[in-house]
Coordinates of C-alpha atoms and ligand atoms in Angstrom, one line a residue:
S987 CA 52.6 23.0 -113.7
E988 CA 52.0 24.8 -117.0
D989 CA 50.1 27.6 -118.5
A990 CA 46.6 26.9 -119.5
P991 CA 45.3 27.9 -123.0
N992 CA 42.9 30.7 -123.1
M993 CA 39.9 28.8 -124.3
N994 CA 37.1 26.7 -122.9
S995 CA 38.2 23.2 -123.7
V996 CA 41.3 21.7 -124.9
T997 CA 43.1 18.4 -124.9
K998 CA 46.6 18.5 -123.6
T999 CA 49.2 15.8 -123.6
A1000 CA 52.0 16.0 -121.2
E1001 CA 55.1 13.9 -120.6
L1002 CA 55.8 13.4 -116.9
N1003 CA 57.9 10.8 -115.1
G1004 CA 58.2 8.9 -118.3
L1005 CA 54.5 8.5 -118.8
T1006 CA 52.4 10.3 -121.3
K1007 CA 49.4 11.9 -119.8
K1008 CA 46.4 13.2 -121.7
A1009 CA 44.0 15.7 -120.2
I1010 CA 40.9 17.4 -121.2
L1011 CA 40.8 20.9 -119.8
T1012 CA 37.4 22.4 -119.6
E1013 CA 37.8 25.4 -117.3
G1014 CA 36.6 28.8 -118.3
P1015 CA 38.8 31.5 -120.0
E1016 CA 39.5 33.2 -116.7
L1017 CA 41.9 30.3 -115.9
T1018 CA 45.4 31.4 -116.1
K1019 CA 47.6 29.0 -114.2
V1020 CA 47.0 25.4 -113.4
H1021 CA 48.7 22.8 -111.4
V1022 CA 48.9 19.3 -112.8
R1023 CA 48.6 16.4 -110.4
L1024 CA 49.0 12.8 -111.4
D1025 CA 47.0 9.8 -110.7
D1026 CA 48.7 7.2 -108.7
K1027 CA 51.3 5.9 -111.1
E1028 CA 51.8 2.6 -109.5
Q1029 CA 48.1 1.8 -109.5
L1030 CA 47.7 2.7 -113.1
R1031 CA 50.7 0.8 -114.3
K1032 CA 49.4 -2.3 -112.6
R1033 CA 46.2 -1.9 -114.5
N1034 CA 48.0 -1.7 -117.8
R1035 CA 46.5 1.6 -118.7
S1036 CA 47.5 3.5 -121.8
S1037 CA 45.8 6.8 -121.0
Y1038 CA 45.9 8.8 -117.8
T1039 CA 43.8 11.6 -116.5
V1040 CA 45.7 14.7 -115.4
H1041 CA 43.9 16.9 -113.0
F1042 CA 44.3 20.6 -113.4
T1043 CA 43.5 22.7 -110.5
R1044 CA 43.2 26.5 -110.4
D1045 CA 45.3 28.7 -108.3
T1046 CA 42.3 29.5 -106.1
G1047 CA 43.4 26.9 -103.7
M1048 CA 40.5 24.7 -104.6
H1049 CA 39.6 22.2 -107.3
K1050 CA 36.7 20.1 -108.4
V1051 CA 36.2 16.8 -106.7
L1052 CA 38.4 14.4 -108.6
T1053 CA 36.3 11.7 -110.1
I1054 CA 39.0 9.2 -109.7
D1055 CA 37.7 5.8 -110.5
V1056 CA 39.9 3.3 -112.2
T1057 CA 37.0 0.8 -112.4
L1058 CA 35.0 3.0 -114.8
S1059 CA 36.2 1.0 -117.8
P1060 CA 36.3 -2.4 -116.1
R1061 CA 38.6 -5.2 -117.2
D1062 CA 35.6 -7.5 -117.6
P1063 CA 32.5 -5.5 -118.4
K1064 CA 30.4 -8.6 -118.7
A1065 CA 31.2 -10.0 -115.3
P1066 CA 28.2 -10.7 -113.0
G1067 CA 27.4 -7.8 -110.7
Q1068 CA 29.3 -5.4 -112.8
F1069 CA 28.2 -1.7 -112.6
G1070 CA 26.3 -2.6 -109.4
H1071 CA 23.7 -4.6 -111.3
P1072 CA 22.0 -7.5 -109.6
A1073 CA 23.7 -10.9 -110.0
A1074 CA 21.9 -14.2 -110.2
V1075 CA 22.7 -17.6 -108.8
P1076 CA 22.8 -20.2 -111.7
D1077 CA 20.2 -22.9 -111.3
D1078 CA 22.7 -25.7 -110.6
K1079 CA 24.3 -23.6 -107.8
Q1080 CA 21.2 -22.8 -105.8
E1081 CA 22.0 -25.3 -103.1
E1082 CA 25.6 -24.1 -102.7
A1083 CA 24.5 -20.5 -102.5
K1084 CA 21.9 -21.4 -99.9
S1085 CA 24.4 -23.3 -97.7
R1086 CA 27.0 -20.5 -97.9
W1087 CA 24.5 -17.8 -96.9
K1088 CA 25.3 -18.2 -93.2
E1089 CA 29.0 -17.5 -93.7
G1090 CA 28.1 -13.8 -93.7
N1091 CA 24.3 -13.7 -93.5
F1092 CA 24.1 -12.5 -97.1
N1093 CA 24.6 -14.0 -100.5
V1094 CA 28.2 -15.0 -100.1
Y1095 CA 28.2 -17.1 -103.2
L1096 CA 27.4 -14.1 -105.3
S1097 CA 29.9 -11.9 -103.5
D1098 CA 32.6 -14.4 -104.5
L1099 CA 31.3 -14.4 -108.1
I1100 CA 31.4 -10.7 -108.8
P1101 CA 34.6 -8.8 -109.3
V1102 CA 36.3 -7.5 -106.2
D1103 CA 36.8 -4.2 -108.1
R1104 CA 33.5 -4.0 -109.9
A1105 CA 32.3 -0.6 -111.2
I1106 CA 29.2 0.9 -109.6
D1107 CA 26.9 3.7 -110.7
D1108 CA 27.9 7.2 -109.6
T1109 CA 24.8 7.9 -107.5
R1110 CA 25.7 11.4 -106.4
P1111 CA 23.1 14.0 -106.9
A1112 CA 23.6 16.3 -109.8
G1113 CA 26.0 19.1 -109.0
C1114 CA 28.3 17.1 -106.7
S1115 CA 30.9 16.6 -109.4
E1116 CA 31.0 20.4 -109.9
Q1117 CA 31.6 21.1 -106.2
L1118 CA 35.0 22.5 -105.2
V1119 CA 37.2 21.2 -102.4
H1120 CA 40.4 22.6 -101.1
N1121 CA 43.7 21.5 -102.5
D1122 CA 45.2 21.2 -99.1
L1123 CA 42.7 18.7 -97.6
P1124 CA 43.9 16.8 -94.6
T1125 CA 45.1 13.2 -95.1
T1126 CA 43.2 10.4 -93.6
T1127 CA 43.7 6.9 -92.2
I1128 CA 41.0 4.5 -93.2
I1129 CA 40.2 2.1 -90.3
I1130 CA 38.3 -1.0 -91.1
C1131 CA 37.8 -3.5 -88.3
F1132 CA 36.4 -6.9 -88.9
V1133 CA 35.7 -10.3 -87.4
D1134 CA 35.3 -13.3 -89.7
E1135 CA 34.4 -11.1 -92.6
V1136 CA 33.8 -12.8 -96.0
W1137 CA 37.0 -12.7 -98.1
S1138 CA 35.6 -11.2 -101.3
T1139 CA 33.5 -8.6 -99.4
L1140 CA 36.5 -7.5 -97.3
L1141 CA 38.6 -7.2 -100.5
R1142 CA 35.9 -5.3 -102.3
S1143 CA 35.8 -2.8 -99.4
V1144 CA 39.6 -2.2 -99.6
H1145 CA 39.6 -2.1 -103.4
S1146 CA 36.8 0.5 -103.5
V1147 CA 38.9 2.7 -101.2
L1148 CA 42.0 2.3 -103.2
N1149 CA 40.3 2.8 -106.5
R1150 CA 38.0 5.7 -105.7
S1151 CA 40.1 7.9 -103.5
P1152 CA 42.7 10.4 -104.4
P1153 CA 45.9 8.5 -103.4
H1154 CA 47.6 11.5 -101.8
L1155 CA 44.7 11.8 -99.3
I1156 CA 45.0 8.2 -98.1
K1157 CA 47.8 8.0 -95.5
E1158 CA 47.1 4.4 -95.0
I1159 CA 44.4 1.8 -94.6
I1160 CA 44.5 -0.1 -91.3
L1161 CA 42.7 -3.4 -91.3
V1162 CA 42.0 -4.5 -87.7
D1163 CA 41.4 -8.2 -87.4
D1164 CA 39.3 -8.6 -84.3
F1165 CA 40.6 -12.1 -83.5
S1166 CA 38.9 -13.8 -86.5
T1167 CA 38.6 -17.5 -86.4
K1168 CA 38.8 -18.0 -90.2
E1169 CA 42.1 -19.2 -91.4
Y1170 CA 42.0 -17.2 -94.7
L1171 CA 41.9 -14.0 -92.7
K1172 CA 45.4 -14.7 -91.4
D1173 CA 48.3 -15.5 -93.8
S1174 CA 46.4 -15.3 -97.0
L1175 CA 45.1 -11.9 -96.2
D1176 CA 48.5 -10.7 -95.2
K1177 CA 49.9 -12.0 -98.4
Y1178 CA 47.1 -10.5 -100.5
M1179 CA 47.4 -7.1 -98.9
S1180 CA 51.2 -7.0 -99.1
Q1181 CA 50.8 -5.9 -102.7
F1182 CA 49.3 -2.6 -101.5
P1183 CA 52.0 -0.6 -99.6
K1184 CA 49.4 1.5 -97.9
V1185 CA 47.5 -1.3 -96.3
R1186 CA 48.5 -2.3 -92.8
L1187 CA 47.1 -5.3 -91.0
L1188 CA 46.7 -5.5 -87.3
H1189 CA 45.8 -9.0 -85.9
L1190 CA 44.4 -8.6 -82.4
K1191 CA 45.4 -11.3 -79.9
E1192 CA 41.9 -11.6 -78.4
R1193 CA 38.4 -10.6 -79.3
H1194 CA 37.9 -6.9 -78.4
G1195 CA 34.6 -6.1 -80.1
L1196 CA 34.3 -3.4 -82.8
I1197 CA 34.7 -0.5 -80.4
R1198 CA 38.0 -1.4 -78.9
A1199 CA 39.2 -2.8 -82.3
R1200 CA 38.6 0.6 -83.9
L1201 CA 40.5 2.2 -81.0
A1202 CA 43.4 -0.1 -81.6
G1203 CA 43.5 1.2 -85.2
A1204 CA 43.1 4.8 -84.1
E1205 CA 46.1 4.4 -81.7
I1206 CA 48.5 3.7 -84.5
A1207 CA 46.9 5.9 -87.2
K1208 CA 49.2 8.5 -88.9
G1209 CA 46.7 10.5 -90.9
D1210 CA 45.2 13.8 -89.8
V1211 CA 41.7 12.5 -90.0
L1212 CA 40.3 9.1 -89.0
T1213 CA 37.8 7.5 -91.5
F1214 CA 36.0 4.5 -90.1
L1215 CA 34.3 2.0 -92.4
D1216 CA 32.6 -1.3 -92.0
S1217 CA 34.2 -4.3 -93.7
H1218 CA 31.5 -4.9 -96.2
V1219 CA 31.2 -1.6 -98.1
E1220 CA 31.8 -0.1 -101.5
C1221 CA 32.9 3.5 -101.6
N1222 CA 31.5 5.4 -104.5
V1223 CA 33.0 7.9 -106.9
G1224 CA 34.3 11.0 -105.1
W1225 CA 33.3 9.8 -101.7
L1226 CA 36.3 10.9 -99.7
E1227 CA 37.0 14.6 -100.5
P1228 CA 33.6 16.0 -99.5
L1229 CA 34.0 14.3 -96.1
L1230 CA 37.5 15.7 -95.6
E1231 CA 36.4 19.1 -96.8
R1232 CA 33.9 19.4 -93.9
V1233 CA 36.6 18.4 -91.3
R1234 CA 39.0 20.9 -92.9
L1235 CA 36.3 23.6 -92.6
N1236 CA 35.8 22.9 -88.9
R1237 CA 37.7 20.2 -87.1
K1238 CA 34.7 19.6 -84.8
K1239 CA 32.6 18.4 -87.6
V1240 CA 32.0 14.7 -87.9
A1241 CA 31.2 13.9 -91.5
C1242 CA 29.2 10.8 -92.6
P1243 CA 28.5 9.6 -96.1
V1244 CA 25.1 8.7 -97.3
I1245 CA 24.9 5.0 -96.7
E1246 CA 23.5 3.2 -99.7
V1247 CA 22.4 -0.4 -99.9
I1248 CA 24.2 -3.3 -101.3
S1249 CA 21.5 -6.0 -101.5
D1250 CA 22.2 -9.0 -99.3
K1251 CA 20.3 -11.1 -101.9
D1252 CA 21.6 -10.2 -105.3
M1253 CA 24.5 -7.9 -104.4
S1254 CA 23.1 -5.0 -106.5
Y1255 CA 24.1 -1.5 -105.5
M1256 CA 21.0 0.6 -104.7
T1257 CA 20.7 4.2 -104.0
V1258 CA 18.5 5.5 -101.1
D1259 CA 16.1 8.3 -100.6
N1260 CA 17.6 11.7 -100.1
F1261 CA 16.9 14.0 -97.1
Q1262 CA 17.3 11.3 -94.4
R1263 CA 18.4 12.1 -90.9
G1264 CA 19.9 9.7 -88.4
I1265 CA 17.7 9.7 -85.4
F1266 CA 16.9 7.4 -82.4
T1267 CA 13.7 6.4 -80.7
W1268 CA 13.4 5.0 -77.2
P1269 CA 15.0 2.9 -75.8
M1270 CA 17.9 4.4 -78.0
N1271 CA 17.2 2.5 -81.2
F1272 CA 18.9 4.0 -84.2
G1273 CA 16.8 4.8 -87.2
W1274 CA 16.4 7.0 -90.3
R1275 CA 13.8 9.7 -90.6
Q1276 CA 12.9 11.6 -93.7
I1277 CA 12.9 15.4 -93.5
P1278 CA 9.2 16.3 -94.1
P1279 CA 8.5 17.4 -97.7
E1280 CA 6.9 20.7 -96.5
V1281 CA 10.2 21.5 -94.6
I1282 CA 12.2 20.7 -97.7
E1283 CA 10.0 23.0 -99.7
K1284 CA 9.9 25.8 -97.1
D1285 CA 13.6 25.8 -96.4
K1286 CA 14.4 25.2 -100.1
I1287 CA 16.7 22.3 -99.1
K1288 CA 18.6 21.0 -102.1
E1289 CA 19.7 17.4 -102.7
T1290 CA 23.3 18.4 -102.2
D1291 CA 22.8 20.2 -99.0
I1292 CA 24.4 18.9 -95.8
I1293 CA 22.1 17.3 -93.3
R1294 CA 22.7 17.7 -89.6
C1295 CA 21.9 14.6 -87.6
P1296 CA 21.0 14.0 -84.0
V1297 CA 22.8 10.7 -84.2
M1298 CA 25.0 8.8 -86.7
A1299 CA 24.5 5.3 -87.9
G1300 CA 27.9 4.5 -86.5
G1301 CA 29.9 2.6 -89.0
L1302 CA 31.0 5.1 -91.6
F1303 CA 32.4 8.6 -90.7
S1304 CA 35.4 10.9 -90.8
I1305 CA 36.6 12.6 -87.7
D1306 CA 39.6 14.8 -87.0
K1307 CA 42.1 12.5 -85.1
K1308 CA 43.1 15.0 -82.5
Y1309 CA 39.5 15.9 -81.9
F1310 CA 38.6 12.2 -81.5
F1311 CA 41.2 11.9 -78.8
E1312 CA 40.2 15.2 -77.2
L1313 CA 36.7 13.7 -76.9
G1314 CA 38.2 10.7 -75.1
T1315 CA 37.5 8.5 -78.1
Y1316 CA 34.8 5.9 -77.4
D1317 CA 34.0 4.6 -74.0
P1318 CA 36.4 1.6 -74.0
G1319 CA 34.0 -0.1 -71.6
L1320 CA 31.6 -0.8 -74.5
D1321 CA 31.7 -4.4 -75.6
V1322 CA 31.5 -6.1 -79.0
W1323 CA 28.7 -4.2 -80.8
G1324 CA 26.1 -1.5 -80.3
G1325 CA 25.6 1.8 -78.5
E1326 CA 29.0 3.4 -79.5
N1327 CA 27.2 5.4 -82.2
M1328 CA 24.9 6.9 -79.6
E1329 CA 27.8 7.6 -77.3
L1330 CA 29.9 9.4 -79.9
S1331 CA 26.9 11.3 -81.2
F1332 CA 25.8 12.6 -77.8
K1333 CA 29.4 13.4 -76.9
V1334 CA 30.0 15.3 -80.1
W1335 CA 26.9 17.4 -80.0
M1336 CA 26.9 18.0 -76.2
C1337 CA 30.6 18.9 -76.2
G1338 CA 30.7 21.4 -79.0
G1339 CA 30.9 19.4 -82.2
E1340 CA 28.5 18.5 -85.1
I1341 CA 27.3 15.4 -86.9
E1342 CA 26.6 15.8 -90.6
I1343 CA 25.6 13.7 -93.5
I1344 CA 27.3 14.8 -96.7
P1345 CA 25.0 13.9 -99.7
C1346 CA 27.9 14.2 -102.2
S1347 CA 29.7 11.3 -100.4
R1348 CA 28.1 7.9 -100.9
V1349 CA 29.1 4.5 -99.7
G1350 CA 27.3 1.2 -100.1
H1351 CA 26.9 -1.2 -97.2
I1352 CA 25.6 -4.7 -97.0
F1353 CA 22.7 -4.7 -94.5
R1354 CA 22.2 -8.0 -92.9
N1355 CA 19.4 -9.4 -90.7
D1356 CA 21.7 -10.8 -88.1
N1357 CA 25.3 -10.5 -87.0
P1358 CA 27.2 -13.3 -88.7
Y1359 CA 29.7 -13.6 -85.9
S1360 CA 29.3 -14.9 -82.3
F1361 CA 29.0 -12.7 -79.2
P1362 CA 31.3 -13.7 -76.4
K1363 CA 28.4 -13.1 -74.0
D1364 CA 24.7 -12.9 -74.6
R1365 CA 24.0 -10.6 -77.5
I1366 CA 21.0 -8.8 -76.0
K1367 CA 22.6 -8.4 -72.6
T1368 CA 25.8 -7.0 -74.2
V1369 CA 23.9 -4.3 -76.2
E1370 CA 21.7 -3.4 -73.3
R1371 CA 24.7 -3.0 -71.0
N1372 CA 26.4 -0.8 -73.6
L1373 CA 23.3 1.4 -73.9
A1374 CA 22.9 1.6 -70.2
R1375 CA 26.5 2.9 -69.9
V1376 CA 25.6 5.6 -72.4
A1377 CA 22.4 6.4 -70.6
E1378 CA 24.1 6.7 -67.3
V1379 CA 26.8 9.0 -68.5
W1380 CA 24.9 11.2 -71.0
L1381 CA 21.2 11.2 -70.5
D1382 CA 20.8 12.9 -67.1
E1383 CA 17.3 12.7 -65.8
Y1384 CA 16.1 11.5 -69.2
K1385 CA 17.7 8.1 -68.6
E1386 CA 14.4 7.2 -67.0
L1387 CA 12.8 7.2 -70.5
F1388 CA 15.5 4.8 -71.7
Y1389 CA 15.0 2.5 -68.8
G1390 CA 11.2 3.0 -68.9
H1391 CA 10.9 1.9 -72.5
G1392 CA 13.0 -1.2 -71.9
Y1393 CA 11.9 -1.4 -68.3
H1394 CA 13.0 -5.0 -67.9
L1395 CA 16.5 -3.6 -68.0
I1396 CA 16.5 -2.0 -64.6
Q1397 CA 14.8 -5.0 -63.0
K1398 CA 17.7 -7.2 -64.0
N1399 CA 19.9 -5.0 -61.8
L1400 CA 22.2 -4.7 -64.7
D1401 CA 25.8 -4.2 -63.8
V1402 CA 27.1 -1.5 -66.1
G1403 CA 30.6 -1.5 -64.7
D1404 CA 32.7 1.5 -63.6
L1405 CA 31.7 4.8 -65.1
T1406 CA 33.9 7.2 -63.1
Q1407 CA 36.2 8.0 -66.0
Q1408 CA 33.4 8.7 -68.4
I1409 CA 31.6 11.0 -66.0
E1410 CA 34.9 12.8 -65.2
L1411 CA 35.4 13.2 -68.9
R1412 CA 32.1 14.8 -69.4
K1413 CA 32.9 17.3 -66.6
K1414 CA 36.3 18.0 -67.9
L1415 CA 35.0 18.7 -71.4
K1416 CA 32.4 21.0 -69.9
C1417 CA 29.7 19.4 -72.1
K1418 CA 26.2 20.7 -72.2
N1419 CA 23.3 18.7 -70.7
F1420 CA 20.9 16.3 -72.4
K1421 CA 18.1 18.8 -72.1
W1422 CA 20.1 21.2 -74.2
Y1423 CA 20.7 18.4 -76.7
L1424 CA 17.0 17.6 -76.9
E1425 CA 15.9 21.3 -77.3
N1426 CA 18.5 22.3 -79.8
I1427 CA 19.6 19.2 -81.7
Y1428 CA 16.6 16.8 -81.6
P1429 CA 13.6 18.9 -80.8
D1430 CA 11.2 16.5 -82.6
L1431 CA 11.9 13.7 -80.2
E1432 CA 9.1 13.1 -77.7
A1433 CA 10.9 13.2 -74.4
P1434 CA 8.4 14.0 -71.6
L1435 CA 10.0 13.3 -68.2
V1436 CA 6.8 11.6 -67.0
K1437 CA 4.5 9.2 -68.8
A1438 CA 1.3 10.6 -67.2
S1439 CA 0.4 13.2 -64.7
G1440 CA -2.4 15.1 -62.8
L1441 CA -5.4 13.7 -61.1
I1442 CA -5.9 9.9 -60.7
V1443 CA -9.6 9.3 -61.3
N1444 CA -11.4 6.1 -60.6
I1445 CA -13.5 5.4 -63.6
A1446 CA -16.5 3.9 -61.7
M1447 CA -16.7 6.6 -59.0
A1448 CA -15.3 9.7 -60.7
R1449 CA -13.4 10.5 -57.5
C1450 CA -9.7 11.0 -57.0
I1451 CA -6.8 9.6 -55.0
T1452 CA -5.9 12.3 -52.4
V1453 CA -2.9 12.7 -50.0
E1454 CA -4.0 13.7 -46.5
N1455 CA -1.5 14.0 -43.7
S1456 CA 0.9 11.6 -45.5
T1457 CA -1.8 8.9 -45.9
L1458 CA -4.0 8.2 -48.9
T1459 CA -7.7 8.8 -49.1
F1460 CA -10.3 9.0 -51.8
E1461 CA -12.1 12.3 -52.3
T1462 CA -14.1 14.4 -54.8
C1463 CA -11.9 15.4 -57.6
N1464 CA -10.7 19.0 -57.7
I1465 CA -8.3 20.0 -60.4
S1466 CA -6.7 22.8 -58.3
N1467 CA -6.1 20.5 -55.3
K1468 CA -2.4 20.0 -55.1
N1469 CA -2.9 16.9 -52.9
Q1470 CA -4.5 15.2 -55.8
K1471 CA -1.6 15.7 -58.2
F1472 CA 0.6 12.7 -59.1
N1473 CA 3.2 11.9 -61.7
Y1474 CA 3.4 8.5 -63.3
T1475 CA 7.0 8.0 -64.3
W1476 CA 8.7 6.0 -67.0
L1477 CA 10.0 3.7 -64.3
R1478 CA 6.3 3.1 -63.3
L1479 CA 6.3 4.9 -60.0
I1480 CA 3.2 6.8 -58.9
K1481 CA 4.9 9.9 -57.4
H1482 CA 3.6 12.6 -55.2
G1483 CA 6.7 14.8 -54.7
D1484 CA 9.4 12.4 -53.5
F1485 CA 6.9 9.9 -52.2
C1486 CA 5.5 6.9 -54.0
V1487 CA 2.2 5.1 -53.8
A1488 CA 2.5 1.5 -52.6
P1489 CA 0.7 -1.0 -50.4
V1490 CA 1.5 -0.8 -46.7
D1491 CA 3.5 -3.9 -45.8
A1492 CA 1.6 -7.1 -45.7
K1493 CA -1.7 -5.2 -45.3
R1494 CA -3.8 -4.4 -48.4
T1495 CA -4.2 -0.7 -47.7
L1496 CA -2.2 2.0 -49.5
G1497 CA 0.4 4.4 -48.2
L1498 CA 3.3 6.6 -49.3
Y1499 CA 6.9 5.5 -49.3
P1500 CA 10.2 7.4 -50.2
C1501 CA 10.6 6.8 -54.0
D1502 CA 13.4 4.6 -55.2
N1503 CA 13.8 3.8 -58.9
R1504 CA 15.2 0.4 -58.2
N1505 CA 12.6 -0.7 -55.8
N1506 CA 10.3 -3.0 -57.7
S1507 CA 7.6 -3.1 -55.0
L1508 CA 6.8 0.5 -55.8
K1509 CA 6.1 -0.1 -59.5
W1510 CA 2.7 -0.2 -61.1
L1511 CA 1.9 -1.2 -64.6
H1512 CA -0.7 1.1 -66.2
K1513 CA -1.7 1.5 -69.9
S1514 CA 0.7 -1.3 -70.8
L1515 CA 0.4 -5.0 -71.4
V1516 CA 0.2 -7.0 -68.2
A1517 CA 1.1 -10.7 -68.6
F1518 CA -0.5 -10.6 -72.0
Q1519 CA -3.8 -9.4 -70.6
P1520 CA -4.8 -6.4 -72.7
E1521 CA -8.0 -6.1 -70.7
L1522 CA -6.0 -4.8 -67.7
M1523 CA -4.8 -1.7 -69.6
D1524 CA -6.7 0.7 -67.5
H1525 CA -5.8 -1.0 -64.2
M1526 CA -2.8 -0.2 -61.9
V1527 CA -1.1 -3.5 -61.5
L1528 CA 1.7 -4.2 -59.1
E1529 CA 4.3 -5.9 -61.2
H1530 CA 6.6 -7.5 -58.7
L1531 CA 4.0 -9.9 -57.5
Q1532 CA 3.4 -13.4 -58.9
Q1533 CA -0.3 -12.9 -59.2
P1534 CA -1.4 -9.7 -60.8
T1535 CA -2.6 -7.5 -58.0
C1536 CA -4.6 -4.3 -58.7
L1537 CA -5.3 -1.0 -57.1
E1538 CA -9.0 -0.8 -56.3
V1539 CA -11.4 1.3 -54.3
D1540 CA -13.6 -0.5 -51.8
Q1541 CA -17.1 0.3 -52.9
S1542 CA -18.8 0.7 -49.5
H1543 CA -16.0 2.3 -47.5
K1544 CA -14.4 4.4 -50.2
I1545 CA -11.1 3.0 -49.1
L1546 CA -8.1 2.4 -51.4
R1547 CA -6.6 -1.1 -51.3
V1548 CA -5.0 -3.8 -53.5
N1549 CA -6.9 -6.9 -54.6
A1550 CA -6.7 -9.7 -57.1
C1551 CA -7.1 -8.2 -60.6
D1552 CA -10.4 -8.4 -62.2
A1553 CA -10.7 -7.1 -65.7
S1554 CA -14.4 -6.4 -65.5
N1555 CA -14.3 -4.6 -62.2
P1556 CA -14.7 -0.8 -62.9
Y1557 CA -13.5 -0.1 -59.3
Q1558 CA -10.1 -1.2 -60.5
K1559 CA -10.0 1.2 -63.5
W1560 CA -8.0 4.4 -63.4
Q1561 CA -7.3 7.4 -65.5
F1562 CA -4.6 10.1 -65.1
G1563 CA -5.5 13.7 -66.1
N1564 CA -2.8 13.8 -68.8
Y1565 CA -0.9 11.2 -70.8
Y1566 CA 2.2 12.0 -72.8
A1567 CA 3.2 10.4 -76.2
D1568 CA 5.7 7.6 -76.1
Ligands
LR7_1365 O1 33.1 -8.0 -82.3 C1 33.1 -7.4 -83.4 N1 34.2 -7.0 -84.0 C2 34.3 -6.4 -85.2 O2 35.4 -6.1 -85.7 C3 31.9 -7.1 -84.1 C4 31.9 -6.5 -85.3 N2 33.1 -6.1 -85.8 C5 33.2 -5.4 -87.1 C6 32.4 -6.1 -88.2 O3 33.1 -7.1 -88.9 C7 32.0 -4.9 -89.1 O4 33.0 -4.6 -90.0 O5 32.6 -4.2 -86.9 C8 31.9 -3.8 -88.1 C9 30.4 -3.4 -87.8 O6 29.7 -4.6 -87.4 P1 28.4 -5.0 -88.2 O7 28.6 -4.8 -89.7 O8 28.0 -6.3 -87.8 O9 27.4 -3.8 -87.7 P2 26.1 -3.3 -88.4 O10 26.4 -2.8 -89.8 O11 25.0 -4.3 -88.2 O12 25.7 -2.1 -87.4 C10 25.9 -0.7 -87.3 O13 25.9 -0.4 -85.9 C11 27.0 -0.9 -85.2 C12 26.7 -0.6 -83.8 O14 27.7 -1.0 -82.9 C13 28.2 -0.2 -85.7 O15 28.2 1.1 -85.4 C14 28.3 -0.5 -87.2 O16 29.5 0.1 -87.7 C15 27.1 0.1 -87.8 N3 27.1 0.0 -89.3 C16 26.7 1.1 -90.0 O17 26.6 2.2 -89.5 C17 26.5 0.9 -91.5 C18 25.1 1.2 -91.8 C19 24.1 0.5 -90.9 C20 23.0 1.3 -90.5 C21 22.0 1.9 -90.2
MN1366 MN1 27.9 -3.5 -91.2

């Protein structure tokens, strides 16, 4: 530490630990005392640097985000892909590039061609480099799990962390090898990483899937904060401190960087639109949604402002380690891939935390069209089962929307496994319910508990289905008649109270049965595609039968019954009083 000169900008040279350091000091005249912190000596010596940046911090306990980036003047500025520019496959290598695509479902040939420590553009919004962060930020353990990741891509991920993070904040980098089959990810990787004292490798003895692989990393982590990353990323300048700053501010904040795009085709690093929130649509599909321009204008939202998200993308975030364990980590019953981002997001919000995107933190990620690794079991079934576990534990009565939008799910009688511990955990943490989450965190999601409701009118006769002494009749419609009110649920039941409309056994007339979500003989398709027959949209089709069978009113007797579907028969066409948006 030394006294700062009383002027705006000055170049200082200092002799420390046998190295000469040069620093440009550009603080204002009010600066009286500064602390000097050194870049990672070892790193720099390895790179044969002659000049070093010394970081001066004020005594306010805060400093500007350190723009540490030893790649800024790259060893080979002319290398392909340098500065995040697109790279091109030479004409005589097209075949090779094509054949190597499937190794990672992106342009593996180009990834191998471009430097593992290439420079990329600093894509942070203006103002980020001026932001202050605390001197006493918590340390973090970086956890990267992978299965059969492409060598150069994995290395680039690790180098980007080492090169663009303040070394004193990185406790360690834990690479969790989720039982990869590729030889180079064993001894060669161990050997390569042994040059970085902070990198630890954990080779799992069987395939755990990304959820349990991350947990294996978290178990041995020594840092205060856990920072999870995918194994095909490039962390940008100043990415880490803004994340840790949020966690320091409130340990229940889960901080996510803006995820930028590394092109799967030409490996270029591309920035993304600002003001994106992480959201989901039914049946729990993750997506991005832009904050509407009028909201941005009205609320005067700036590019650097933090964005609260209903859900996170899943792969890239920082979370206080103790808090992560208090929350019961991930549900370890989730397999391979998928759903864990929903689970953690609901858990965090409903149990007192927050999920944020920090625009001053940016990390590139290679988006691929398909997983480049195998699933031990069927891919779709695995993801559906994971999501169903999340729905059963966190969605309360709204789980019907989830099942209803992927209604084939419940018909398969999906075995979601034991959920007692997860349900206990939710009780123990005294988490709020899903209704609260919807109203407070994600009010713009359409989540009506029923799909349609009110009178059920026959289009030909303009009369309505009516309950009379627990049987069904067909009467003149009367909007205030409670006996004509029904709910059509996401699980395709036509409900009157706790009773459901269905044909009386064997006969073709209709009656009321106690409702049961899993009983397929109570389910009617309506306003949805039936066996690819769009002309049956207005019909009520029993879906458990081989031949489409439809609800109709007998013209002469005015009796309700089921009959073979006939698209042109108006006595089979029905309309509910109200329909709710999907
Ligand atoms: O069995 C596995 N074992 C693993 O170790 C399967 C995967 N993995 C590793 C894999 O090598 C990778 O590093 O886990 C990581 C994530 O797998 P990806 O890259 O195949 O997933 P993704 O990028 O397609 O999917 C997103 O959703 C996943 C749901 O389970 C995870 O949350 C991913 O981390 C997540 N990625 C991101 O959030 C990055 C941005 C994508 C978006 C939107
Ligand atoms: Mn990924």
